[in-house]
mmCIF file of C-alpha atoms and ligand atoms in Angstrom:
data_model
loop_
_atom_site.group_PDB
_atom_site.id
_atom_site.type_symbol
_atom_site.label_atom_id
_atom_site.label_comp_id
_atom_site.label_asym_id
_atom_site.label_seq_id
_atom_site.Cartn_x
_atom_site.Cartn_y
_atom_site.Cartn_z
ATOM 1 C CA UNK A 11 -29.607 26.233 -21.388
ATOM 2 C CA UNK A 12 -26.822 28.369 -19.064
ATOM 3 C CA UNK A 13 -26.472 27.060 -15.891
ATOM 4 C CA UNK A 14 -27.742 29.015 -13.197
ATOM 5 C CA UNK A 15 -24.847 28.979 -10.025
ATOM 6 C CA UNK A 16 -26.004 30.213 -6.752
ATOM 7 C CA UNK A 17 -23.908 32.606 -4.895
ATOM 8 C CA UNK A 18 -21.583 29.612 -3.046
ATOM 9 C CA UNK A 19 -21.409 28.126 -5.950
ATOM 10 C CA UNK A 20 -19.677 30.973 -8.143
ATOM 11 C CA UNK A 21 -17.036 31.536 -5.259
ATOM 12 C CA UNK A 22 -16.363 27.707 -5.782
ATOM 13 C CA UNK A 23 -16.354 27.874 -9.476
ATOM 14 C CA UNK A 24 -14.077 30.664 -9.686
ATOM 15 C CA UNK A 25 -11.223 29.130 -7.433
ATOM 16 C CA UNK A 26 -12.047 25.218 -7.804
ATOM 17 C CA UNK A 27 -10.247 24.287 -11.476
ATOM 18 C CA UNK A 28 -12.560 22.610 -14.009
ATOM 19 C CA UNK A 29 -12.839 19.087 -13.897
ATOM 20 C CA UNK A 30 -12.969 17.968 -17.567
ATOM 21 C CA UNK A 31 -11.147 19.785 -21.012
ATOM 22 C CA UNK A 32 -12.708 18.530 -23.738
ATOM 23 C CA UNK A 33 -10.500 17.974 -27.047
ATOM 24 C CA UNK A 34 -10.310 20.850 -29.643
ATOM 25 C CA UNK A 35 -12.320 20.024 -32.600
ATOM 26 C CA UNK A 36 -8.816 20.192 -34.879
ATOM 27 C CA UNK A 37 -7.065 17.621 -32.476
ATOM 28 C CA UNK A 38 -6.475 15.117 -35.205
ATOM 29 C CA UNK A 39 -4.706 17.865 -37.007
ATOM 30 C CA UNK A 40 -3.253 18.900 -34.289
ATOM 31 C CA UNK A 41 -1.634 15.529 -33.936
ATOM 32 C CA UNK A 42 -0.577 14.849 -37.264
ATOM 33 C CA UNK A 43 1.201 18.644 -37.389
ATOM 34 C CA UNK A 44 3.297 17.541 -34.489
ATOM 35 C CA UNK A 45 4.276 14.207 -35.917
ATOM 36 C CA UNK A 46 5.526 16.012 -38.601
ATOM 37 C CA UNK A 47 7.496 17.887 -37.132
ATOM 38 C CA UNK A 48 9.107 15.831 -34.624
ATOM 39 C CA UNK A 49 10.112 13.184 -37.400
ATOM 40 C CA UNK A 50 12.095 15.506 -38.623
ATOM 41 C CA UNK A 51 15.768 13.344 -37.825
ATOM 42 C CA UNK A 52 13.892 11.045 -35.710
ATOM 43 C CA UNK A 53 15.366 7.579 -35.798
ATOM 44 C CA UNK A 54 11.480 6.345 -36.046
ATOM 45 C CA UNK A 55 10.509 8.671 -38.447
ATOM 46 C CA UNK A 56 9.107 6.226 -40.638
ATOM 47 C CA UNK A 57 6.820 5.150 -37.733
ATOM 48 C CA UNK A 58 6.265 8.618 -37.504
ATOM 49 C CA UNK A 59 4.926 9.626 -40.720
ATOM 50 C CA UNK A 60 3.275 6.576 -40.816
ATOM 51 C CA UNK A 61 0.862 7.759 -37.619
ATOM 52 C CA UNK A 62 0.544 11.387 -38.828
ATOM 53 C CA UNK A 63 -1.156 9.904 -42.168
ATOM 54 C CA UNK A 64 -3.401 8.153 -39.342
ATOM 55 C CA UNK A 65 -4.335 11.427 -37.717
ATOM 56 C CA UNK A 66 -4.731 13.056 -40.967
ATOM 57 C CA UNK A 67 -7.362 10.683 -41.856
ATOM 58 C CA UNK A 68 -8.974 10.709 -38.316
ATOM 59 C CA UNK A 69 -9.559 14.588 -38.713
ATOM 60 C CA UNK A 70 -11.125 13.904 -42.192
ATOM 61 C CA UNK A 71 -13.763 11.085 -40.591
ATOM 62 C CA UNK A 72 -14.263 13.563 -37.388
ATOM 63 C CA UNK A 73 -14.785 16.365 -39.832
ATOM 64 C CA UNK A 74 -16.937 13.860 -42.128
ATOM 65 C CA UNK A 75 -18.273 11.253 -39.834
ATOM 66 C CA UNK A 76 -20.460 8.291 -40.455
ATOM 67 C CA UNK A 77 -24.291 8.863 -40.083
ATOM 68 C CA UNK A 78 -25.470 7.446 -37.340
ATOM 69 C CA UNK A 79 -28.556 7.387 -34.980
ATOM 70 C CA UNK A 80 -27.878 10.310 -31.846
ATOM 71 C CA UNK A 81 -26.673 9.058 -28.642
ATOM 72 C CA UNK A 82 -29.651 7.531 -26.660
ATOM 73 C CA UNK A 83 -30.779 10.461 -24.347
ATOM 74 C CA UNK A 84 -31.904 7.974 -22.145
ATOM 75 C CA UNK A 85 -28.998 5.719 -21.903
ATOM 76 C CA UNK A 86 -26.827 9.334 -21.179
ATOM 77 C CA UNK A 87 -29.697 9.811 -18.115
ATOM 78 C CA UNK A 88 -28.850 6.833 -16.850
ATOM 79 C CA UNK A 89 -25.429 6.854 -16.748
ATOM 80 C CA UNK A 90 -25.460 10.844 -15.522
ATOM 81 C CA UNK A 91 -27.980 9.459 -12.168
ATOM 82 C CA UNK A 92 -25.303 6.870 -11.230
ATOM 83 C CA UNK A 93 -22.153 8.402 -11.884
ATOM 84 C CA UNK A 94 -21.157 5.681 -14.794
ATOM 85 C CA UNK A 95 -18.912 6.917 -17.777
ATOM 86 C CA UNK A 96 -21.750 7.714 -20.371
ATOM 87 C CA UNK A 97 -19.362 6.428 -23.301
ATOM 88 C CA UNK A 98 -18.693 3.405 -21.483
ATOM 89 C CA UNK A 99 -15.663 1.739 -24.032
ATOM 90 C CA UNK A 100 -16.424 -1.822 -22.521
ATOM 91 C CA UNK A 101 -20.342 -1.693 -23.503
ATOM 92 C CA UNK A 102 -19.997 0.188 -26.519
ATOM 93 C CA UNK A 103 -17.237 -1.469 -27.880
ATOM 94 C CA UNK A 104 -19.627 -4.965 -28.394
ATOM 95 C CA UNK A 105 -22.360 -2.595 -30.407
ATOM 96 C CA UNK A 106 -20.692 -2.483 -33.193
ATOM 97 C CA UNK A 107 -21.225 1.010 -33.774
ATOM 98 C CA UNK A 108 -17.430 2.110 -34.078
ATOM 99 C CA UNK A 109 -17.527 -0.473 -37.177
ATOM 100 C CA UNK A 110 -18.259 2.210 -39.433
ATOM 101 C CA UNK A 111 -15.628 4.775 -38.238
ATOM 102 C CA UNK A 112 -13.376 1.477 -39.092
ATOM 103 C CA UNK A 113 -15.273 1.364 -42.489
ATOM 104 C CA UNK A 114 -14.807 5.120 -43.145
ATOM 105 C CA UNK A 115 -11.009 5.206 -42.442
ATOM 106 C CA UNK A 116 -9.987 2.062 -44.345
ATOM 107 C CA UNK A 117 -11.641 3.713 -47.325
ATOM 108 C CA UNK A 118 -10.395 6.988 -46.830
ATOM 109 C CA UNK A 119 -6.867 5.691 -45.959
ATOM 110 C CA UNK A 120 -4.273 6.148 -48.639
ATOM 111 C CA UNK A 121 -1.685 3.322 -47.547
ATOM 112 C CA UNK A 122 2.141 3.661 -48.107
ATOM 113 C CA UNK A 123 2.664 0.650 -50.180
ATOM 114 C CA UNK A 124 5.011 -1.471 -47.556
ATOM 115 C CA UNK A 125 3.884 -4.960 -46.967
ATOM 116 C CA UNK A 126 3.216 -5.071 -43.370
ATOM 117 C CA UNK A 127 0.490 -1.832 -43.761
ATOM 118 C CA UNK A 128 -1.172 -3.511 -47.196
ATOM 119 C CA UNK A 129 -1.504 -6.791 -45.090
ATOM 120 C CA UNK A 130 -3.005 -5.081 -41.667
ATOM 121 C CA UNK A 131 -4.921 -3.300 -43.928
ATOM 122 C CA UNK A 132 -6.133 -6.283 -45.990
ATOM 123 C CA UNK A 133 -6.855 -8.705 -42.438
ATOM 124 C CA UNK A 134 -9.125 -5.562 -41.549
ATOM 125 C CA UNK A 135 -11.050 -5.511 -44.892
ATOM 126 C CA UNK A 136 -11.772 -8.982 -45.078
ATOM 127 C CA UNK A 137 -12.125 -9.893 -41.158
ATOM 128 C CA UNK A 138 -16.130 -10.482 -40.051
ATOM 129 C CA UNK A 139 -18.116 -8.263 -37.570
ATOM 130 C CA UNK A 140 -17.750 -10.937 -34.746
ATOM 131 C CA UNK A 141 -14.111 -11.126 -35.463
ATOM 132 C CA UNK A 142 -13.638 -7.086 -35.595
ATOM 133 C CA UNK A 143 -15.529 -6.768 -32.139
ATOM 134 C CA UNK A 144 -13.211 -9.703 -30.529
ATOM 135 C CA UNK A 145 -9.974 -7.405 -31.907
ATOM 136 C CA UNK A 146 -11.351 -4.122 -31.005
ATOM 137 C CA UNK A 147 -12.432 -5.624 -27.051
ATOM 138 C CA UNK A 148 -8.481 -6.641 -26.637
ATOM 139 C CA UNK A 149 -7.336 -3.762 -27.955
ATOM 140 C CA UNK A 150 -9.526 -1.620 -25.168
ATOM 141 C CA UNK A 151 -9.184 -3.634 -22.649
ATOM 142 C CA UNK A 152 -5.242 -4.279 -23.069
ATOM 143 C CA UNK A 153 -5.146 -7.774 -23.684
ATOM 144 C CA UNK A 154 -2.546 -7.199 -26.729
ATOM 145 C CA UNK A 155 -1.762 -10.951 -27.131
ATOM 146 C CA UNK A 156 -5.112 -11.385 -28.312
ATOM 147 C CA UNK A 157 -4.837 -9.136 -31.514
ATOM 148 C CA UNK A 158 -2.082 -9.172 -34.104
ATOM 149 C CA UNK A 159 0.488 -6.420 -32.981
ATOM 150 C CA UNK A 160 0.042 -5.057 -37.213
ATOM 151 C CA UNK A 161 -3.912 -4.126 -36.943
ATOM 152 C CA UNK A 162 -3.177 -1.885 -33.637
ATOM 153 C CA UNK A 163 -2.488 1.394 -35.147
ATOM 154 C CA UNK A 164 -5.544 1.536 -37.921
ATOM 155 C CA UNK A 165 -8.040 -0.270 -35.434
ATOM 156 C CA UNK A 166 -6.531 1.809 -32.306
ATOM 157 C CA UNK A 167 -7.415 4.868 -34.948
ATOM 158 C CA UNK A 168 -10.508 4.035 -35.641
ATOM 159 C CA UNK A 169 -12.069 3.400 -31.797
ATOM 160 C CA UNK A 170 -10.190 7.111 -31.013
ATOM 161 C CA UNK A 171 -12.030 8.896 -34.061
ATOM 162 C CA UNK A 172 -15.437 7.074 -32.544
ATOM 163 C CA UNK A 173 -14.846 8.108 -29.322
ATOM 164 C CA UNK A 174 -13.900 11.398 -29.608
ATOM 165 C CA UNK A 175 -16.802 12.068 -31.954
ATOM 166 C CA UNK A 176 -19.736 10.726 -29.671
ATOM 167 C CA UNK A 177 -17.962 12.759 -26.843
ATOM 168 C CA UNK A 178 -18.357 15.888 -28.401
ATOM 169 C CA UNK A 179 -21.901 15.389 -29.902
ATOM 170 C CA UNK A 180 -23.220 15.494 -26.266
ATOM 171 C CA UNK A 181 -23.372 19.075 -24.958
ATOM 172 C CA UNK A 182 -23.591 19.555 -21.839
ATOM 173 C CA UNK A 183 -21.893 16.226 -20.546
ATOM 174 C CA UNK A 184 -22.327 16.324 -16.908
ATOM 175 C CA UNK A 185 -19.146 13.913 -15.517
ATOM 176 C CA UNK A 186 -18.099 12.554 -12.273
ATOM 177 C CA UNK A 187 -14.945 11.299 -11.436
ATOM 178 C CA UNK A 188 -13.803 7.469 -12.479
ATOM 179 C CA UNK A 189 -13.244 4.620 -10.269
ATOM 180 C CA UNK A 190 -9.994 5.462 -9.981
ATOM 181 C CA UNK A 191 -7.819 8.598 -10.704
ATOM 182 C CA UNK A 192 -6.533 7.154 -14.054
ATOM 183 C CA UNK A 193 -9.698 6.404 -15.169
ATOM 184 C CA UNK A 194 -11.036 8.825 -17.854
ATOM 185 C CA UNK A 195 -14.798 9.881 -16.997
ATOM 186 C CA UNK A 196 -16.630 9.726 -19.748
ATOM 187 C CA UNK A 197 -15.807 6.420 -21.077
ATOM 188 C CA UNK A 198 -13.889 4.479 -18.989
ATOM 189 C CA UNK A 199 -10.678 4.164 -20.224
ATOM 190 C CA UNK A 200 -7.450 4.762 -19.297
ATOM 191 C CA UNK A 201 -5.185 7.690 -19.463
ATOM 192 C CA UNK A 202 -2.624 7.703 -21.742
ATOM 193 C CA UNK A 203 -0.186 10.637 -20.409
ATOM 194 C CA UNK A 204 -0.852 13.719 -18.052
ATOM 195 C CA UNK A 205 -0.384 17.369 -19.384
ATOM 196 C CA UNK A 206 0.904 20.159 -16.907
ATOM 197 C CA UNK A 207 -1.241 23.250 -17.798
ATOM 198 C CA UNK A 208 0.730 26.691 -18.063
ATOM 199 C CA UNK A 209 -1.726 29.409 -18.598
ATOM 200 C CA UNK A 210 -4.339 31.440 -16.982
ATOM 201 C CA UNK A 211 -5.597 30.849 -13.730
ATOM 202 C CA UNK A 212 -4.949 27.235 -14.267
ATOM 203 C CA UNK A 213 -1.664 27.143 -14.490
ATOM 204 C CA UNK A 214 0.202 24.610 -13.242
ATOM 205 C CA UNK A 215 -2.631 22.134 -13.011
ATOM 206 C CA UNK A 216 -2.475 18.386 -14.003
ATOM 207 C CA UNK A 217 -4.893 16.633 -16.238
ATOM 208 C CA UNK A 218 -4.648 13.201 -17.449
ATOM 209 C CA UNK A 219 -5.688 12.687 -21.443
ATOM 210 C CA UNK A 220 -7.592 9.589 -22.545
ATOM 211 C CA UNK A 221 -6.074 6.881 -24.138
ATOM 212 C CA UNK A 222 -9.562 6.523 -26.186
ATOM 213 C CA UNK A 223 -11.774 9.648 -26.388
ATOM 214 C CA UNK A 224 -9.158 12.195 -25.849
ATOM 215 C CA UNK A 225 -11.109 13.930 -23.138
ATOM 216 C CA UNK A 226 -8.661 15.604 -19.925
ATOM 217 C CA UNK A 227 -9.419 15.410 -16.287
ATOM 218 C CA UNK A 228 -8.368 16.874 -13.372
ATOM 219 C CA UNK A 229 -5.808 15.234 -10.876
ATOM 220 C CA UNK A 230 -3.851 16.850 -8.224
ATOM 221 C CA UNK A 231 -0.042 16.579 -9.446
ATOM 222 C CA UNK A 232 2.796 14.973 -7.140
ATOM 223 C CA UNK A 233 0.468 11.565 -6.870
ATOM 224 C CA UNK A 234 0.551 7.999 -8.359
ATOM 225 C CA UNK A 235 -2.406 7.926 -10.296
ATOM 226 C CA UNK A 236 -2.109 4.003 -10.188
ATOM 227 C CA UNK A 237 -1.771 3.744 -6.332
ATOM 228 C CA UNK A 238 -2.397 7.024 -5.209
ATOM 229 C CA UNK A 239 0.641 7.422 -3.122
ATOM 230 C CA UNK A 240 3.015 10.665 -3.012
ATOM 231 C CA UNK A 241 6.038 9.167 -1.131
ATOM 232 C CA UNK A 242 9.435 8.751 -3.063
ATOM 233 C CA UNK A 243 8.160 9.430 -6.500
ATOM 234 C CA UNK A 244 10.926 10.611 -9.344
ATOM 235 C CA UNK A 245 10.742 12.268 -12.448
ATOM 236 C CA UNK A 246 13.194 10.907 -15.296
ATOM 237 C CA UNK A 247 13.572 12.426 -18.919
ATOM 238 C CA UNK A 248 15.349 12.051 -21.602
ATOM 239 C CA UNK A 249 18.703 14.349 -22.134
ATOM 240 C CA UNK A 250 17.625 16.627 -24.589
ATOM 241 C CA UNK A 251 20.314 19.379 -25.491
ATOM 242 C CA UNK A 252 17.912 21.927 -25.898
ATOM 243 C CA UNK A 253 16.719 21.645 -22.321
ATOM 244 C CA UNK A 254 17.713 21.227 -18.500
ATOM 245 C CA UNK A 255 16.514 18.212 -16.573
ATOM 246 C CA UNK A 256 13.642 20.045 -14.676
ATOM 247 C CA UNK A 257 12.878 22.143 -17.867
ATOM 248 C CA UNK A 258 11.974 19.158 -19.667
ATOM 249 C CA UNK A 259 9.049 18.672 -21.497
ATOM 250 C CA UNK A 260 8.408 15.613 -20.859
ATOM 251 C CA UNK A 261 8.938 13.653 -18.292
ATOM 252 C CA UNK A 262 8.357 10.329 -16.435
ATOM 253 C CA UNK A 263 6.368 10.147 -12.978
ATOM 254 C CA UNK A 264 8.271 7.114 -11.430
ATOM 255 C CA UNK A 265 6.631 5.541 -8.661
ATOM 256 C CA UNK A 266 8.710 3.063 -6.363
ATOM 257 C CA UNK A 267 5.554 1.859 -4.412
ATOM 258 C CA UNK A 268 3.834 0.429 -7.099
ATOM 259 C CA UNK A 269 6.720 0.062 -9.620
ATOM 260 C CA UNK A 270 5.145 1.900 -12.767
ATOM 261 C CA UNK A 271 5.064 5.278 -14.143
ATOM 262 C CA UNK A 272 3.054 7.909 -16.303
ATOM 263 C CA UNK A 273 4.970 10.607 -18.385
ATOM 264 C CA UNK A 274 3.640 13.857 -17.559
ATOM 265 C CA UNK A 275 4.396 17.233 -20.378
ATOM 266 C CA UNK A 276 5.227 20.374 -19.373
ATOM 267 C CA UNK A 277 3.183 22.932 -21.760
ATOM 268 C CA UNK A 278 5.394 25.621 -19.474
ATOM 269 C CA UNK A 279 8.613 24.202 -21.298
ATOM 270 C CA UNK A 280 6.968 23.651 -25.228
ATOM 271 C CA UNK A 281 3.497 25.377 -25.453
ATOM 272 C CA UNK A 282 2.980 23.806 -28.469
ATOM 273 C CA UNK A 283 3.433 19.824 -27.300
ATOM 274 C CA UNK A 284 0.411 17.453 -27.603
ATOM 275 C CA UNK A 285 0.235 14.118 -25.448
ATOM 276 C CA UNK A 286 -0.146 11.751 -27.950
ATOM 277 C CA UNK A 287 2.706 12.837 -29.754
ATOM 278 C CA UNK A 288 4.945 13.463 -27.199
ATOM 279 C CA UNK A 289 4.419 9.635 -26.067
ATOM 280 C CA UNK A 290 5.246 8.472 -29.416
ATOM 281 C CA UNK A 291 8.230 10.170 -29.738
ATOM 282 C CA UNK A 292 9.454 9.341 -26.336
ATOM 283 C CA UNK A 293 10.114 5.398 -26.827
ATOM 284 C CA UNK A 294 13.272 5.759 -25.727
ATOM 285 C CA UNK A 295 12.656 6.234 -22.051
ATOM 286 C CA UNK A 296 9.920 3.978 -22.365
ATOM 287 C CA UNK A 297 12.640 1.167 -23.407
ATOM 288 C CA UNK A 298 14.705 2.801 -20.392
ATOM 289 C CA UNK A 299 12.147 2.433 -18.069
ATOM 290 C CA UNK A 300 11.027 -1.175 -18.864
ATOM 291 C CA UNK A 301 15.146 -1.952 -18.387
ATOM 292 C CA UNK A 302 15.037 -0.428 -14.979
ATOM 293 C CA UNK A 303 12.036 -2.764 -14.277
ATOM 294 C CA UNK A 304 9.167 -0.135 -14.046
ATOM 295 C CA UNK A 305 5.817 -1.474 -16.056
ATOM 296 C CA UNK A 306 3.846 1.383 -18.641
ATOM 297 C CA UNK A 307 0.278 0.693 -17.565
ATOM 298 C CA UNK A 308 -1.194 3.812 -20.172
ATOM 299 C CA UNK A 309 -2.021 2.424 -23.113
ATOM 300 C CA UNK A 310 -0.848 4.454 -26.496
ATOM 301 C CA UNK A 311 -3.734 3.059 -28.708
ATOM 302 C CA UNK A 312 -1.351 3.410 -31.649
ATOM 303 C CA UNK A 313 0.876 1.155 -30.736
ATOM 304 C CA UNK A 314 1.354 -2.239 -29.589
ATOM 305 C CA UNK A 315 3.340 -2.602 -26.508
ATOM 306 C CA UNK A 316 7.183 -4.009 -27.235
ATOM 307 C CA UNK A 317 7.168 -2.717 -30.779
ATOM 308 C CA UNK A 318 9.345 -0.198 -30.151
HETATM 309 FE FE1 FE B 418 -12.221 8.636 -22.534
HETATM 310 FE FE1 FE B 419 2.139 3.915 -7.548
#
């Protein structure tokens, strides 16, 4: 059913930006397109490749997913009355649910035969339930001691394919803002990049992707999204021939008060750029940044941290 919007409420519609993008329904694609193409004389284009067959098969599950009951009206009513993410990755992840999306992709998954994938692949296929759930609630929750570094990129895939899925089965999602302004609304988890916006009335507005479902929210720009201060931060990218410093891309949000950062991309600069791919070809001033003593506190759910 439309929403009806009283008169005050249009006027604040029309100049208040919208809170929440959901992903495009091709963002797997999407992803795997851009991998692609920026392993193209990449000195990690291996790793590359390896992640754009990931996305390929993620589209093919989102495209072809798992039959499973409908999310629990009730459950969403709940959640909607107190202002709780309504995919909630720290409840969810314990019912087992996402198991299937894991079953789905490691038969789908046509492995490059190199030891280290077969293996991860292998531990997957023969791990139990209880042992999955123990994996998968370290891998959300960022405890990456707790999970061989090898099963992060096909488990990581998995939980996103999930995720994204149950978040656009709901329509309508109502959403509130998280806990805190790196927290992604509708299921808790936390952001894995920001994205400048460059067109339409929205131009030039930040929103911060999730590490899990993929979803975008709102946040004012020129603001720690860890500790919500403005003073002293700096912006650091790469050098990249094909672009000045402030027409970067992407670039790093460098915050001296609380010592970490969050890389932010430009659509203005490269319309065609795509958050999860941008951070995974970006290592480099990730490894820069950890040098210069600044701590990554987004999570890149296909990867484990310090295997760059
Ligand atoms: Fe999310
Ligand atoms: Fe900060």
């Amino acid at each position: 059913m439309p929403t009806i919007l009283e008169p005050g409420e249009i006027e604040a519609a029309a100049t208040s930006p919208p809170f929440l993008y959901l992903p495009p329904r091709n963002l797997f694609t999407l992803r795997a397109q851009r991998l692609e193409q920026l392993a193209q004389g990449h000195p990690l284009a291996d790793y590359l490749l390896l992640i754009a067959g990931l996305c390929r098969v993620q589209q093919q599950i989102f495209d072809d997913p798992p039959a499973t009951e409908p999310f629990d009206k009730q459950r969403l009513e709940v959640c909607r009355q107190h202002g709780m993410p309504p995919f909630a990755a720290d409840t969810l992840i314990r019912e087992d649910t996402w198991q299937l999306y894991l079953d789905a992709l490691l038969q789908r998954y046509v492995a490059p035969q190199q030891p280290a994938v077969l293996d991860a692949l292998t531990s997957l296929r023969v791990a139990s339930v209880g042992q999955l759930r123990a994996w998968a609630v370290a891998l959300v929750s960022g405890q990456y001691s707790l999970l061989p570094a090898a099963l992060v990129p096909f488990l990581g895939a998995a939980l996103q394919v999930a995720w994204s899925h149950w978040l656009l089965s709901v329509p309508n999602l109502q959403l509130t803002p998280g806990d805190s302004l790196s927290q992604c609304p509708a299921c808790g988890s936390p952001a894995m990049a920001g994205v400048i916006r460059h067109r339409g009335k929205h131009n030039g507005l930040r929103y911060l992707v999730c590490s899990l479902c993929a979803c975008e929210w709102h946040v004012v720009r020129v603001k720690c999204v860890y500790c919500e201060q403005s003073k002293g931060l700096n912006y650091l990218s790469l050098e990249d021939d094909r672009y000045a410093a402030n027409q970067a891309p992407l670039r790093a949000e460098l915050c001296p008060g609380c010592n970490s950062y969050l890389k932010l991309l430009y659509l203005e600069n490269d319309a065609e750029a795509e958050a999860l791919s941008a951070d995974l070809s970006s290592l480099l001033l990730d490894m820069r940044l950890s040098q210069d003593g600044y701590q990554r506190l987004a999570p890149n759910l296909l990867l484990a941290p310090g295997d760059e």
